[in-house]
Structures are given as structure tokens and as C-alpha cells.
Tab-separated table of C-alpha atoms and ligand atoms in Angstrom:
chain	number	residue	atom	x	y	z
A	130	MET	CA	112.437	-196.499	47.843
A	131	GLY	CA	112.626	-199.188	45.003
A	132	ARG	CA	115.281	-201.380	43.686
A	133	GLY	CA	118.623	-199.356	43.538
A	134	ASN	CA	120.321	-201.390	40.790
A	135	GLU	CA	117.609	-202.801	39.289
A	136	ALA	CA	118.033	-206.065	39.229
A	137	ALA	CA	115.197	-208.352	38.062
A	138	PRO	CA	114.498	-211.916	39.639
A	139	PRO	CA	114.549	-215.043	37.207
A	140	GLY	CA	110.591	-214.816	34.921
A	141	VAL	CA	110.426	-210.988	36.205
A	142	ASN	CA	109.834	-208.356	33.327
A	143	ILE	CA	111.533	-204.942	34.545
A	144	ASN	CA	110.398	-203.407	31.440
A	145	VAL	CA	106.278	-203.360	32.060
A	146	PRO	CA	104.459	-202.066	34.635
A	147	HIS	CA	102.742	-204.999	36.953
A	148	SER	CA	100.088	-204.229	39.796
A	149	ALA	CA	101.462	-205.442	42.621
A	150	ARG	CA	104.998	-203.941	42.177
A	151	ILE	CA	103.143	-200.059	41.700
A	152	TYR	CA	100.909	-201.428	44.883
A	153	ASP	CA	104.796	-202.339	46.540
A	154	TYR	CA	105.255	-198.380	45.710
A	155	TRP	CA	102.466	-196.793	46.759
A	156	LEU	CA	102.851	-199.006	50.284
A	157	GLY	CA	106.648	-197.809	50.650
A	158	GLY	CA	107.937	-201.109	49.941
A	159	LYS	CA	111.189	-202.223	47.975
A	160	ASP	CA	110.517	-204.375	45.555
A	161	ASN	CA	109.394	-202.552	42.067
A	162	PHE	CA	111.112	-200.808	39.376
A	163	ALA	CA	111.651	-197.712	37.686
A	164	VAL	CA	108.973	-198.775	35.177
A	165	ASP	CA	106.248	-199.366	37.946
A	166	ARG	CA	107.662	-196.299	39.779
A	167	ALA	CA	106.488	-193.893	36.900
A	168	VAL	CA	103.081	-195.192	36.816
A	169	GLY	CA	102.285	-195.398	40.437
A	170	GLU	CA	103.793	-191.818	40.488
A	171	ALA	CA	101.461	-190.246	36.897
A	172	MET	CA	98.654	-192.290	39.201
A	173	ILE	CA	99.834	-190.054	42.460
A	174	GLN	CA	99.536	-187.284	40.036
A	175	ALA	CA	96.275	-188.116	39.437
A	176	ILE	CA	94.814	-189.431	43.454
A	177	PRO	CA	97.132	-187.622	45.549
A	178	GLY	CA	95.387	-189.844	48.223
A	179	MET	CA	97.009	-192.811	46.623
A	180	ARG	CA	99.196	-194.262	49.377
A	181	TYR	CA	96.320	-193.230	52.026
A	182	MET	CA	94.511	-195.307	50.141
A	183	ALA	CA	96.454	-198.626	49.604
A	184	GLY	CA	96.580	-198.492	53.796
A	185	GLU	CA	92.986	-197.840	54.075
A	186	ASN	CA	92.594	-201.224	51.857
A	187	ARG	CA	95.210	-203.050	54.178
A	188	LYS	CA	93.794	-202.289	57.117
A	189	PHE	CA	90.170	-203.128	55.806
A	190	VAL	CA	91.723	-207.214	54.818
A	191	HIS	CA	93.327	-206.912	58.700
A	192	ARG	CA	89.733	-206.221	59.803
A	193	VAL	CA	88.552	-208.237	58.085
A	194	ALA	CA	91.082	-211.232	59.221
A	195	ARG	CA	89.769	-210.357	62.933
A	196	ASP	CA	86.479	-210.144	62.286
A	197	LEU	CA	85.996	-213.706	60.196
A	198	VAL	CA	87.965	-214.968	62.948
A	199	GLY	CA	85.559	-214.022	65.374
A	200	LEU	CA	83.053	-215.600	63.505
A	201	GLY	CA	84.767	-219.028	63.639
A	202	ILE	CA	86.575	-218.926	60.521
A	203	ARG	CA	89.756	-220.872	59.892
A	204	GLN	CA	90.025	-221.416	57.094
A	205	PHE	CA	90.707	-218.477	53.938
A	206	LEU	CA	91.282	-218.204	50.583
A	207	ASP	CA	93.105	-214.658	49.660
A	208	VAL	CA	93.443	-214.433	45.891
A	209	GLY	CA	95.611	-211.696	44.992
A	210	THR	CA	97.830	-211.186	47.406
A	211	GLY	CA	100.378	-209.141	46.548
A	212	ILE	CA	103.305	-208.657	47.422
A	213	PRO	CA	104.314	-209.763	51.157
A	214	THR	CA	103.471	-206.612	53.243
A	215	SER	CA	103.071	-207.679	57.064
A	216	PRO	CA	100.737	-208.081	58.536
A	217	ASN	CA	99.766	-210.797	55.946
A	218	LEU	CA	96.577	-212.352	56.273
A	219	HIS	CA	97.246	-215.411	58.361
A	220	GLU	CA	99.837	-213.405	60.670
A	221	VAL	CA	96.410	-212.107	61.599
A	222	ALA	CA	94.634	-214.721	61.599
A	223	GLN	CA	96.796	-217.454	63.437
A	224	ARG	CA	97.304	-214.738	65.665
A	225	LEU	CA	93.888	-215.253	67.184
A	226	ALA	CA	93.513	-218.370	66.052
A	227	PRO	CA	96.801	-220.147	65.080
A	228	GLU	CA	94.938	-223.203	63.091
A	229	SER	CA	94.206	-221.221	61.115
A	230	ARG	CA	94.716	-222.493	57.553
A	231	VAL	CA	95.828	-219.357	54.333
A	232	VAL	CA	95.785	-219.960	50.514
A	233	TYR	CA	96.814	-217.473	49.021
A	234	VAL	CA	96.851	-217.304	45.316
A	235	ASP	CA	98.566	-215.028	42.685
A	236	ASN	CA	99.766	-214.902	39.085
A	237	ASP	CA	102.988	-212.203	38.875
A	238	PRO	CA	106.138	-213.739	38.991
A	239	ILE	CA	107.564	-210.944	41.955
A	240	VAL	CA	105.231	-212.536	44.041
A	241	LEU	CA	106.394	-215.981	43.431
A	242	VAL	CA	109.503	-214.519	44.535
A	243	HIS	CA	108.476	-214.233	47.843
A	244	ALA	CA	105.910	-217.135	47.588
A	245	ARG	CA	108.477	-217.985	51.360
A	246	ALA	CA	107.832	-215.197	52.815
A	247	LEU	CA	103.965	-215.882	53.094
A	248	MET	CA	104.499	-219.564	53.864
A	249	ILE	CA	106.004	-219.240	57.267
A	250	SER	CA	102.632	-220.694	59.648
A	251	SER	CA	102.384	-221.117	62.764
A	252	GLU	CA	102.786	-224.743	63.811
A	253	GLN	CA	99.514	-225.358	64.155
A	254	GLY	CA	98.273	-224.233	61.216
A	255	ARG	CA	99.396	-223.882	57.352
A	256	SER	CA	100.260	-221.554	54.879
A	257	GLU	CA	100.006	-222.039	51.414
A	258	TYR	CA	100.761	-220.234	48.226
A	259	ILE	CA	99.262	-221.334	44.606
A	260	SER	CA	101.244	-219.746	41.449
A	261	ALA	CA	97.566	-219.345	39.149
A	262	ASP	CA	94.983	-217.242	37.571
A	263	LEU	CA	91.889	-215.410	39.316
A	264	ARG	CA	90.836	-216.077	35.236
A	265	ASP	CA	91.699	-219.677	35.371
A	266	THR	CA	89.533	-220.723	38.360
A	267	GLU	CA	89.377	-224.419	37.819
A	268	SER	CA	93.452	-224.337	38.327
A	269	ILE	CA	92.875	-222.757	41.773
A	270	LEU	CA	90.110	-224.604	43.211
A	271	ASP	CA	91.585	-228.014	41.548
A	272	ASP	CA	95.260	-227.486	43.235
A	273	LYS	CA	96.403	-229.743	45.097
A	274	ASP	CA	97.896	-227.855	48.183
A	275	LEU	CA	94.820	-226.075	48.453
A	276	ARG	CA	92.444	-230.281	48.057
A	277	ASP	CA	95.607	-230.768	51.226
A	278	THR	CA	94.688	-227.567	53.135
A	279	PHE	CA	91.211	-227.144	53.155
A	280	ASP	CA	89.052	-229.232	54.795
A	281	PHE	CA	85.598	-228.376	52.067
A	282	ASP	CA	83.113	-229.390	54.729
A	283	GLU	CA	84.283	-226.338	56.820
A	284	PRO	CA	83.544	-222.659	55.603
A	285	ILE	CA	86.055	-220.742	54.272
A	286	GLY	CA	87.044	-216.904	54.204
A	287	LEU	CA	87.552	-215.886	50.446
A	288	THR	CA	89.780	-212.115	49.750
A	289	LEU	CA	89.208	-210.584	46.814
A	290	ILE	CA	91.224	-208.174	47.908
A	291	ALA	CA	91.761	-205.303	44.817
A	292	ILE	CA	92.261	-207.346	42.643
A	293	LEU	CA	89.092	-207.255	40.243
A	294	MET	CA	89.285	-204.259	38.706
A	295	LEU	CA	92.786	-205.902	36.973
A	296	LEU	CA	90.023	-208.093	35.270
A	297	ALA	CA	88.788	-206.233	32.591
A	298	ASP	CA	84.845	-206.826	31.740
A	299	ALA	CA	85.825	-208.879	28.757
A	300	ASP	CA	87.436	-211.248	31.330
A	301	ASP	CA	83.769	-211.618	32.623
A	302	PRO	CA	84.953	-211.178	36.459
A	303	TRP	CA	81.398	-211.985	37.784
A	304	ALA	CA	81.535	-214.936	36.355
A	305	ARG	CA	84.784	-215.741	37.543
A	306	VAL	CA	83.587	-215.171	41.202
A	307	ALA	CA	80.128	-216.956	40.894
A	308	GLU	CA	82.804	-219.625	39.835
A	309	LEU	CA	84.749	-219.510	43.300
A	310	ARG	CA	81.150	-218.705	45.429
A	311	ASP	CA	79.796	-222.077	44.077
A	312	ALA	CA	82.839	-223.985	44.918
A	313	MET	CA	82.601	-222.265	48.874
A	314	PRO	CA	80.911	-224.654	51.816
A	315	SER	CA	77.409	-223.150	53.297
A	316	GLY	CA	79.014	-220.818	55.800
A	317	SER	CA	81.715	-219.067	53.999
A	318	TYR	CA	82.238	-215.445	53.461
A	319	LEU	CA	83.325	-213.296	50.840
A	320	ALA	CA	85.475	-210.351	51.110
A	321	ILE	CA	86.032	-207.746	48.501
A	322	THR	CA	87.845	-204.326	48.131
A	323	HIS	CA	86.612	-202.648	44.775
A	324	PRO	CA	88.224	-199.466	43.471
A	325	THR	CA	85.382	-196.831	41.819
A	326	ALA	CA	84.739	-193.903	40.561
A	327	ASP	CA	82.006	-192.971	42.652
A	328	PHE	CA	83.231	-190.808	44.740
A	329	ALA	CA	85.983	-188.776	42.649
A	330	PRO	CA	85.015	-189.700	38.687
A	331	ASP	CA	87.583	-186.866	37.635
A	332	GLU	CA	90.986	-187.905	39.931
A	333	VAL	CA	89.978	-191.954	39.025
A	334	ASP	CA	89.467	-190.941	35.357
A	335	GLN	CA	93.327	-189.752	35.292
A	336	ALA	CA	94.063	-192.624	36.888
A	337	VAL	CA	93.065	-194.857	35.009
A	338	SER	CA	94.014	-193.001	32.184
A	339	ALA	CA	97.832	-193.250	33.743
A	340	ALA	CA	97.185	-196.889	33.557
A	341	THR	CA	95.876	-197.841	30.686
A	342	ASP	CA	98.077	-195.403	28.733
A	343	ALA	CA	101.050	-197.456	30.278
A	344	SER	CA	98.975	-200.793	28.893
A	345	MET	CA	97.413	-201.904	31.917
A	346	THR	CA	93.970	-202.837	32.430
A	347	LEU	CA	92.364	-201.586	35.618
A	348	VAL	CA	88.517	-200.954	35.611
A	349	ALA	CA	87.069	-198.444	38.081
A	350	ARG	CA	83.818	-199.999	38.956
A	351	ASP	CA	79.919	-198.478	40.286
A	352	ARG	CA	78.838	-199.509	43.381
A	353	ALA	CA	75.910	-201.678	41.472
A	354	ALA	CA	78.586	-203.373	39.282
A	355	VAL	CA	80.261	-204.337	42.624
A	356	GLN	CA	77.670	-205.859	44.632
A	357	ARG	CA	76.711	-207.801	42.051
A	358	PHE	CA	80.028	-210.279	42.851
A	359	PHE	CA	78.524	-211.137	46.133
A	360	GLY	CA	75.833	-212.771	44.198
A	361	ASP	CA	72.738	-214.062	46.408
A	362	TRP	CA	75.299	-214.284	49.393
A	363	GLN	CA	74.310	-211.826	52.846
A	364	MET	CA	75.455	-208.482	52.852
A	365	LEU	CA	77.163	-207.811	56.676
A	366	GLU	CA	76.409	-205.229	58.601
A	367	PRO	CA	77.818	-202.659	57.391
A	368	GLY	CA	76.865	-204.010	54.203
A	369	LEU	CA	78.792	-202.626	51.039
A	370	VAL	CA	80.671	-199.572	51.861
A	371	PRO	CA	83.321	-196.853	51.640
A	372	VAL	CA	86.717	-199.206	52.426
A	373	SER	CA	87.154	-196.847	55.500
A	374	THR	CA	84.049	-197.225	56.691
A	375	TRP	CA	83.903	-200.580	57.187
A	376	ARG	CA	83.795	-201.438	61.017
A	377	PRO	CA	86.465	-197.996	61.527
A	378	ALA	CA	88.494	-199.226	64.429
A	379	GLY	CA	87.739	-195.408	65.676
A	380	PRO	CA	85.709	-192.187	64.252
A	381	VAL	CA	86.605	-191.399	60.527
A	382	GLU	CA	87.108	-188.497	59.214
A	383	LYS	CA	86.577	-188.337	55.782
A	384	PRO	CA	84.515	-191.587	54.780
A	385	GLU	CA	85.121	-191.157	51.171
A	386	ALA	CA	89.043	-190.081	50.778
A	387	ALA	CA	89.389	-193.794	49.837
A	388	TYR	CA	88.191	-194.421	46.566
A	389	TYR	CA	87.441	-198.198	47.290
A	390	TRP	CA	84.427	-199.676	47.922
A	391	ALA	CA	84.364	-202.767	50.217
A	392	GLY	CA	82.315	-205.107	51.754
A	393	VAL	CA	82.053	-208.675	53.356
A	394	ALA	CA	78.887	-211.615	52.612
A	395	ARG	CA	77.648	-214.485	54.149
A	396	LYS	CA	77.040	-217.744	51.736
A	397	PRO	CA	73.770	-218.754	52.812
B	493	SAM	C1	97.041	-204.613	44.007
B	493	SAM	S1	97.609	-205.987	44.324
B	493	SAM	C2	96.793	-205.983	46.192
B	493	SAM	C3	96.875	-206.832	47.174
B	493	SAM	C4	96.736	-207.330	48.303
B	493	SAM	N1	94.866	-208.350	48.086
B	493	SAM	C5	95.880	-205.822	49.066
B	493	SAM	O1	95.154	-205.415	49.289
B	493	SAM	O2	97.091	-205.498	49.752
B	493	SAM	C6	97.086	-206.627	43.295
B	493	SAM	C7	97.534	-208.226	42.687
B	493	SAM	O3	97.065	-208.960	42.182
B	493	SAM	C8	97.245	-209.899	41.260
B	493	SAM	N2	96.616	-210.153	40.066
B	493	SAM	C9	96.470	-209.290	39.363
B	493	SAM	N3	95.373	-209.908	38.346
B	493	SAM	C10	95.813	-211.818	38.352
B	493	SAM	C11	94.839	-212.584	37.867
B	493	SAM	N4	93.976	-212.665	37.258
B	493	SAM	N5	94.815	-213.428	39.241
B	493	SAM	C12	96.128	-213.618	40.240
B	493	SAM	N6	95.977	-213.053	40.714
B	493	SAM	C13	96.362	-211.669	40.070
B	493	SAM	C14	98.669	-209.213	41.352
B	493	SAM	O4	99.405	-209.475	40.506
B	493	SAM	C15	98.743	-208.660	42.563
B	493	SAM	O5	99.593	-208.687	43.214
């Protein structure tokens, strides 16, 4: 697993661990470097179920894409996309509704390297990639490709999946999410997953320490703090719940084995 020769694509710093590449390592991808694997392994030492958690998070993305298409959503804004992991959001949405349009946003150069894979769209739909930072929401919302892709008279499915923990409280992620929420048309949806120490405080504290020891920002947040990201939008059933239990495909043996809160809300 991982890049054997450790050759870095342009703009990619392989001396500093990056969340996208660590996550790729947990998911069994090849776009990670020794520095990422070292932190990824230290976090697995703290949370043995880390790979399971990453997989449960991906399954949530697929269920949300399916359900939002079912609710009539045909435009998706996915911020914090990560290195492509098939099926990606546009693949799930376009399989069900080929005319779906998806705009992906990430700030990591390695994700940019893979942007082409994310932009292979169905003929009827469209898939775009924007290199931008969630801490600068204007740069996302004013982007020409985003404006060309979306019809702001129609609702949008905004997905912030496993990204908000990478913003420190000092970056006021609640304000940043509120800026995105405010720009969304009525009838839009917001889907979030966020790691938490609520289910296994010791394991999660150790994992956070492993990340911060490697100079990464990683913040686990409690249920109330995660709920605040949804503002006054109306939560869909079953509310803000452990990620594996949000509309699962079948019975879930250990509901709290993946330490993420997950929920979806609708803009009135
Ligand atoms: C853990 S990955 C999650 C990937 C995907 N959303 C998923 O859940 O499968 C987090 C992603 O967020 C991106 N990211 C982190 N901080 C960001 C920021 N401030 N702006 C945009 N993207 C960011 C990282 O580069 C990484 O690709």
C-alpha cells in the first residue's frame, strides 16, 4: 500500500502529513507517503477500528447521495472531497439521475492532481472541481465554474463529510458553514459527518494527540457542537446519529463503533 518510490507530484509536500492522504491510507488507497502512513498507523494504534470508521463514513456518502436524488436534488456541492474513492458522489448520483451536476471542492494539491478522475461525468450531467479553501467561502461561492454549473433557483445538496474536524475553533467553522448555508437556495440540504469523542473518549483523545503531535489540526466535537452546524435547518429522520445508524442498509451490530456524528437537514 502507498507510493513505493515516494515520488511527489508537483506541489505536493511529502514531508508533512496531510489528512486526504492519511484517509486514503485507511481506505486502502495508493496516494499516500511514509509520513502519512506513520501518522495513520499511530492513529490506528489509538483507534483500532479506524479503517472501519472511514468505510462507514464513505457508505454514508453513498446513502445520502441516493436519498437526496430520491428527494429531487440534481445539484451537489461537496466540500472536502478527498482523493477519489470509487464510487464517488457524482457516480452514485448520476447512476440514479444522469443529469446530476456536482461541484467538488478541496484545498489539497494531491486532490487537485486527481481532479480529472472526479470530472468524468455522465453525458447529461456535469462534474467540476474547484481548488479552494473552506475557510474562504467567498472563493468557493464566487467561483466561475460553480456559477456556470449550478442553477441557484434550484436546491443544492451541500455535503461536508469528514472535513469540519480539520478546522480549529479559531477558524470559526460554524461561521464558515453558516456562510455556505445562507448562499443555498430554499429546499437545499446539508449533510455532515464529524468525528467525536462522545462514544470512546480515551481512544479518540489518543488519536487526536497522535495527529497534533504531527502538527495536524484535528478537533473531535460533541453532539451539541456538531448540531450547531445545521443552524435552523430541519433535521431529516433519524436526526443527528452515529454514522452507521443513519438510514442503514441493514441491521447495525454495533451502532457506536464508528465515532462520527452524522446528519442531514433541509433548508426551510
Ligand atoms: C478526511 S478527508 C474526507 C474526504 C471525503 N469527504 C470523505 O469523507 O470520504 C478530508 C478532506 O478535506 C480536505 N480539506 C481539509 N481542510 C480543508 C479546507 N480548509 N478547505 C478545503 N478542503 C479541506 C482535505 O484535503 C481532505 O481531502
